[in-house]
Amino acid sequence: MSRLHRKLLVVTGKGGVGRSTLCAALGLAAARAGKRAICVELSGQHAVAKTLGLPHATYEPQRVAPGLDHRTFTAADCLADFAQRKLHLPAVSNWLITSKPMATFLDAVPGLHDLLQLGKLENMIAEPLPGEPTWDLTILDAHATGHGLTLLAAARAMRETARVGPFYELAGIIERFLSDPEVTGFVVVTLPEALPVHEALELSNALAVDHAAPAAVLVNRCAREWPDDAAADALRDALAARPEPAAQALAALADEESTRSGHQRDAREVLRLGLEKVTPLRVHTVELPDLTDPTKLDPIVDILVKTLMVGGV
């Protein structure tokens, strides 16, 4: 059994940490490990699609690689689907669903955009209609930390607001779906830097309180470790002692990289100690390299396959 043996992985983290890139890499890793996987984006976003080489993201699934598909949701598309499946309105009523008054209604109800998209996600995984495609693993590129937590809390907020009716029932289904550790897992993405690590720990704690501790934390853009501090110091000293401009430039570069490596090492240690306080269970942490070309994901995919997609929990 793989470490990420759920039906749904919700990937979130601070903005700018490479969350969408790693969603794409997780999808490719799952496909390479023999799973039929799909990456899903919300609100018409297409960052994952772009990383995977798709010219356009669509609501209908698109094949991007052997064993891997992609789709993007919008609240309007998900409302139309909800109207047909749950409210049993005919497809011809789509003109109403996509009308301006309906758009105003969607915007007016707090959390409804998120609820509808999560509802479609749950339906796609747990209740596909006969003939609809199914996947072993769905990877959701959730929003950045703050909006991500709001997204995950949308169902609870709707249950407290509606109290009755189809949206209330949908919210209950979503709450149970997201809180089932056998179905849903959370992946937090961070960088080996002080601020992203601080936010990753706050996010991990919030997830542990409301849902479950992260199934994995991905530490993106890790610099290569200097093999030996004493050797690094000796190299910089030797370069600095030489008068040539090239040697001086190399000495400055070596000093900068050594300092960066040290700061990253300290941040990773803060992350390790912080995660131990979040849960008594070990949170699997994977350190990923800083790619020179972010469109060439093979080095990261290889690591994800070996560390997360194979082996025991």
Coordinates of C-alpha atoms in Angstrom, one line a residue:
M1 CA 0.0 0.0 0.0
S2 CA 1.3 3.5 -0.9
R3 CA 1.8 6.2 1.7
L4 CA -0.9 8.2 -0.1
H5 CA -3.5 5.4 -0.3
R6 CA -6.6 7.8 -0.3
K7 CA -9.1 8.5 -3.0
L8 CA -8.5 12.3 -2.7
L9 CA -5.4 14.3 -2.0
V10 CA -6.0 17.9 -1.1
V11 CA -2.8 19.9 -1.8
T12 CA -2.5 23.3 -0.2
G13 CA 0.2 25.7 1.2
K14 CA 1.4 29.2 1.2
G15 CA 1.1 31.1 -2.1
G16 CA 4.3 30.9 -4.2
V17 CA 5.7 27.7 -2.8
G18 CA 5.1 25.7 -6.0
R19 CA 1.8 24.0 -5.0
S20 CA 0.5 23.7 -8.5
T21 CA 3.8 22.4 -9.9
L22 CA 3.8 19.7 -7.2
C23 CA 0.2 18.8 -7.9
A24 CA 1.2 18.1 -11.5
A25 CA 4.2 16.1 -10.3
L26 CA 2.0 14.1 -7.9
G27 CA -0.3 13.3 -10.7
L28 CA 2.5 12.1 -12.9
A29 CA 4.0 10.1 -10.0
A30 CA 0.6 8.4 -9.4
A31 CA 0.3 7.5 -13.1
R32 CA 3.9 6.2 -13.2
A33 CA 3.1 4.0 -10.1
G34 CA 0.2 2.4 -12.0
K35 CA -2.7 4.5 -10.7
R36 CA -5.4 6.1 -12.9
A37 CA -5.1 9.7 -11.6
I38 CA -6.7 13.1 -12.3
C39 CA -5.6 16.6 -11.3
V40 CA -8.5 19.0 -10.5
E41 CA -8.3 22.8 -10.3
L42 CA -10.9 25.1 -9.0
S43 CA -12.6 28.4 -10.1
G44 CA -11.4 27.9 -13.7
Q45 CA -7.7 28.0 -12.7
H46 CA -5.3 26.4 -15.1
A47 CA -1.8 26.5 -13.5
V48 CA -1.6 22.8 -13.2
A49 CA -2.9 22.4 -16.8
K50 CA -0.2 24.7 -18.0
T51 CA 2.5 22.8 -16.2
L52 CA 1.2 19.6 -17.8
G53 CA 1.4 21.1 -21.2
L54 CA -2.4 21.7 -21.8
P55 CA -3.1 24.7 -24.0
H56 CA -6.6 25.1 -22.4
A57 CA -8.2 23.8 -19.2
T58 CA -11.8 22.5 -19.5
Y59 CA -14.5 21.2 -17.3
E60 CA -14.6 17.9 -19.1
P61 CA -11.6 15.7 -18.3
Q62 CA -8.6 15.8 -20.7
R63 CA -5.9 13.3 -21.1
V64 CA -2.4 14.8 -20.4
A65 CA -0.2 11.7 -20.0
P66 CA -0.7 7.9 -19.9
G67 CA -2.9 7.3 -16.8
L68 CA -3.3 11.0 -16.0
D69 CA -6.2 13.4 -16.8
H70 CA -7.0 17.0 -15.9
R71 CA -10.1 19.1 -15.4
T72 CA -11.0 22.5 -13.9
F73 CA -14.2 23.3 -12.1
T74 CA -16.2 26.5 -12.1
A75 CA -19.1 27.2 -9.7
A76 CA -21.5 27.6 -12.7
D77 CA -20.6 24.3 -14.2
C78 CA -20.9 22.5 -10.8
L79 CA -24.3 24.2 -10.2
A80 CA -25.6 23.0 -13.5
D81 CA -24.4 19.5 -12.6
F82 CA -26.0 19.7 -9.1
A83 CA -29.3 20.9 -10.6
Q84 CA -29.5 17.9 -12.8
R85 CA -28.3 15.3 -10.3
K86 CA -29.7 16.4 -7.0
L87 CA -32.6 18.7 -7.9
H88 CA -33.6 16.6 -11.0
L89 CA -33.9 19.7 -13.2
P90 CA -33.7 19.0 -17.0
A91 CA -30.6 19.9 -18.9
V92 CA -32.6 22.5 -20.8
S93 CA -32.7 24.5 -17.6
N94 CA -29.0 25.4 -18.0
W95 CA -30.1 28.7 -19.4
L96 CA -31.4 29.6 -16.0
I97 CA -28.3 28.2 -14.2
T98 CA -26.0 30.3 -16.3
S99 CA -28.1 33.5 -16.2
K100 CA -27.0 36.8 -14.6
P101 CA -29.5 36.5 -11.7
M102 CA -28.1 33.1 -10.9
A103 CA -24.6 34.5 -11.0
T104 CA -25.7 37.2 -8.6
F105 CA -27.2 34.5 -6.3
L106 CA -23.9 32.5 -6.3
D107 CA -21.9 35.5 -5.4
A108 CA -24.4 36.6 -2.7
V109 CA -24.3 33.3 -0.6
P110 CA -21.0 33.0 1.3
G111 CA -19.2 29.8 0.6
L112 CA -21.6 28.6 -2.1
H113 CA -18.9 28.7 -4.8
D114 CA -16.7 26.5 -2.8
L115 CA -19.5 24.2 -1.6
L116 CA -20.7 23.5 -5.2
Q117 CA -17.2 22.7 -6.4
L118 CA -16.5 20.4 -3.4
G119 CA -19.9 18.7 -4.0
K120 CA -19.0 17.9 -7.6
L121 CA -15.6 16.6 -6.4
E122 CA -17.3 14.3 -3.9
N123 CA -19.8 13.2 -6.5
M124 CA -17.1 12.5 -9.1
I125 CA -15.2 10.3 -6.6
A126 CA -18.0 8.6 -4.6
E127 CA -21.1 8.7 -6.8
P128 CA -20.2 8.6 -10.5
L129 CA -23.1 7.9 -12.8
P130 CA -23.0 4.7 -15.0
G131 CA -20.7 5.3 -17.9
E132 CA -18.8 8.2 -16.3
P133 CA -15.0 7.9 -16.0
T134 CA -13.5 7.0 -12.6
W135 CA -10.1 7.4 -11.2
D136 CA -8.0 5.7 -8.5
L137 CA -6.7 9.0 -7.2
T138 CA -7.9 12.6 -7.5
I139 CA -5.4 15.4 -6.7
L140 CA -7.0 18.7 -5.9
D141 CA -5.0 21.9 -6.3
A142 CA -6.7 23.7 -3.4
H143 CA -6.3 27.4 -2.7
A144 CA -3.4 28.9 -0.8
T145 CA -3.4 28.6 3.0
G146 CA -6.1 31.2 4.0
H147 CA -8.5 30.6 1.2
G148 CA -7.7 26.9 1.4
L149 CA -8.9 26.6 5.0
T150 CA -12.0 28.7 4.0
L151 CA -12.6 26.2 1.2
L152 CA -12.4 23.2 3.6
A153 CA -14.7 25.0 6.1
A154 CA -17.3 25.8 3.5
A155 CA -19.4 22.7 4.2
R156 CA -19.6 23.4 8.0
A157 CA -20.4 27.1 7.3
M158 CA -23.3 26.1 5.0
R159 CA -24.7 23.6 7.5
E160 CA -24.7 26.4 10.2
T161 CA -26.4 28.8 7.8
A162 CA -28.9 26.7 5.9
R163 CA -30.1 24.3 8.5
V164 CA -32.4 22.6 6.0
G165 CA -32.7 21.9 2.2
P166 CA -30.5 20.5 -0.5
F167 CA -27.5 22.7 0.2
Y168 CA -27.6 21.7 3.8
E169 CA -27.7 18.0 2.8
L170 CA -24.8 18.5 0.4
A171 CA -22.8 20.2 3.1
G172 CA -23.2 17.2 5.4
I173 CA -22.1 14.8 2.7
I174 CA -19.0 17.0 2.0
E175 CA -18.1 17.2 5.7
R176 CA -18.2 13.5 6.1
F177 CA -16.2 13.0 2.9
L178 CA -13.4 15.4 3.9
S179 CA -13.2 14.0 7.4
D180 CA -12.8 10.4 6.4
P181 CA -9.1 9.6 6.7
E182 CA -9.5 6.5 4.5
V183 CA -10.8 8.6 1.7
T184 CA -9.2 12.1 2.0
G185 CA -5.6 13.0 2.7
F186 CA -4.0 16.4 2.9
V187 CA -0.6 17.4 1.5
V188 CA 1.0 20.6 2.6
V189 CA 3.6 22.3 0.4
T190 CA 6.3 24.6 1.8
L191 CA 9.7 26.0 1.2
P192 CA 12.7 25.5 3.5
E193 CA 12.5 29.1 4.7
A194 CA 11.3 30.6 7.9
L195 CA 8.0 32.2 6.9
P196 CA 6.7 29.4 4.7
V197 CA 7.6 26.9 7.4
H198 CA 5.8 28.9 10.0
E199 CA 2.7 29.0 7.8
A200 CA 3.0 25.3 7.0
L201 CA 3.0 24.5 10.7
E202 CA -0.1 26.7 11.4
L203 CA -1.8 25.1 8.4
S204 CA -0.9 21.5 9.6
N205 CA -2.2 22.3 13.1
A206 CA -5.5 23.7 11.7
L207 CA -5.9 20.6 9.5
A208 CA -5.3 18.3 12.4
V209 CA -7.9 20.0 14.5
D210 CA -10.7 20.1 11.8
H211 CA -9.9 17.1 9.6
A212 CA -6.6 15.2 10.0
A213 CA -2.9 15.8 10.2
P214 CA -1.2 16.0 6.8
A215 CA -0.5 12.8 5.1
A216 CA 2.7 14.4 3.8
V217 CA 4.6 17.6 3.8
L218 CA 6.5 18.5 0.6
V219 CA 9.5 20.8 1.1
N220 CA 10.1 22.3 -2.3
R221 CA 13.2 23.9 -3.8
C222 CA 15.7 22.5 -1.4
A223 CA 19.3 23.6 -2.1
R224 CA 22.0 21.0 -2.4
E225 CA 23.6 20.4 1.0
W226 CA 27.3 21.1 1.4
P227 CA 28.9 17.8 2.2
D228 CA 31.1 19.1 5.0
D229 CA 31.1 22.5 6.6
A230 CA 34.8 22.4 7.3
A231 CA 35.5 21.5 3.7
A232 CA 33.3 24.3 2.5
D233 CA 35.1 26.8 4.7
A234 CA 38.5 25.6 3.4
L235 CA 37.3 26.0 -0.2
R236 CA 36.0 29.5 0.4
D237 CA 39.2 30.5 2.2
A238 CA 41.4 29.1 -0.6
L239 CA 39.4 30.9 -3.3
A240 CA 39.3 34.2 -1.3
A241 CA 43.1 34.1 -0.9
R242 CA 43.6 34.2 -4.7
P243 CA 43.8 37.6 -6.4
E244 CA 42.0 36.7 -9.6
P245 CA 38.5 38.2 -10.1
A246 CA 37.1 34.8 -11.1
A247 CA 38.4 33.3 -7.8
Q248 CA 36.9 36.1 -5.8
A249 CA 33.6 35.7 -7.6
L250 CA 33.6 32.0 -6.9
A251 CA 34.4 32.6 -3.3
A252 CA 31.5 35.0 -2.9
L253 CA 29.2 32.5 -4.7
A254 CA 30.4 29.7 -2.4
D255 CA 29.8 31.8 0.6
E256 CA 26.3 32.7 -0.5
E257 CA 25.3 29.1 -1.2
S258 CA 26.8 27.9 2.1
T259 CA 24.8 30.5 3.9
R260 CA 21.6 29.6 2.0
S261 CA 22.2 25.9 2.8
G262 CA 22.6 26.6 6.5
H263 CA 19.4 28.7 6.6
Q264 CA 17.5 26.0 4.8
R265 CA 18.9 23.3 7.2
D266 CA 17.7 25.4 10.2
A267 CA 14.2 25.9 8.6
R268 CA 13.8 22.1 8.0
E269 CA 14.7 21.4 11.6
V270 CA 12.1 23.9 12.8
L271 CA 9.6 22.1 10.5
R272 CA 10.6 18.7 11.9
L273 CA 10.2 19.8 15.5
G274 CA 7.0 21.6 14.8
L275 CA 5.3 18.7 13.1
E276 CA 6.1 16.5 16.1
K277 CA 3.8 18.8 18.1
V278 CA 1.0 18.7 15.6
T279 CA 0.4 15.0 15.9
P280 CA 2.0 12.0 17.7
L281 CA 2.0 10.2 14.4
R282 CA 4.9 10.7 12.1
V283 CA 4.1 13.1 9.2
H284 CA 6.0 12.0 6.2
T285 CA 8.2 14.8 5.0
V286 CA 9.8 14.8 1.5
E287 CA 12.5 17.2 0.5
L288 CA 12.5 18.1 -3.2
P289 CA 15.2 19.7 -5.3
D290 CA 15.3 23.2 -6.7
L291 CA 14.7 22.6 -10.4
T292 CA 16.7 24.6 -12.9
D293 CA 13.8 24.1 -15.4
P294 CA 10.4 23.9 -13.6
T295 CA 8.7 22.4 -16.7
K296 CA 10.9 19.3 -16.5
L297 CA 9.5 17.5 -13.5
D298 CA 11.2 14.1 -13.9
P299 CA 13.6 14.5 -10.9
I300 CA 10.7 15.4 -8.6
V301 CA 8.4 12.7 -10.0
D302 CA 11.1 10.1 -9.4
I303 CA 11.4 11.1 -5.8
L304 CA 7.6 11.2 -5.2
V305 CA 7.2 7.7 -6.8
K306 CA 9.9 6.2 -4.4
T307 CA 8.8 8.0 -1.3
L308 CA 5.0 8.3 -1.5
M309 CA 3.6 6.1 -4.2
V310 CA 5.2 2.8 -3.1
G311 CA 5.9 1.2 0.3
G312 CA 4.0 0.9 3.4
V313 CA 2.3 3.6 5.5

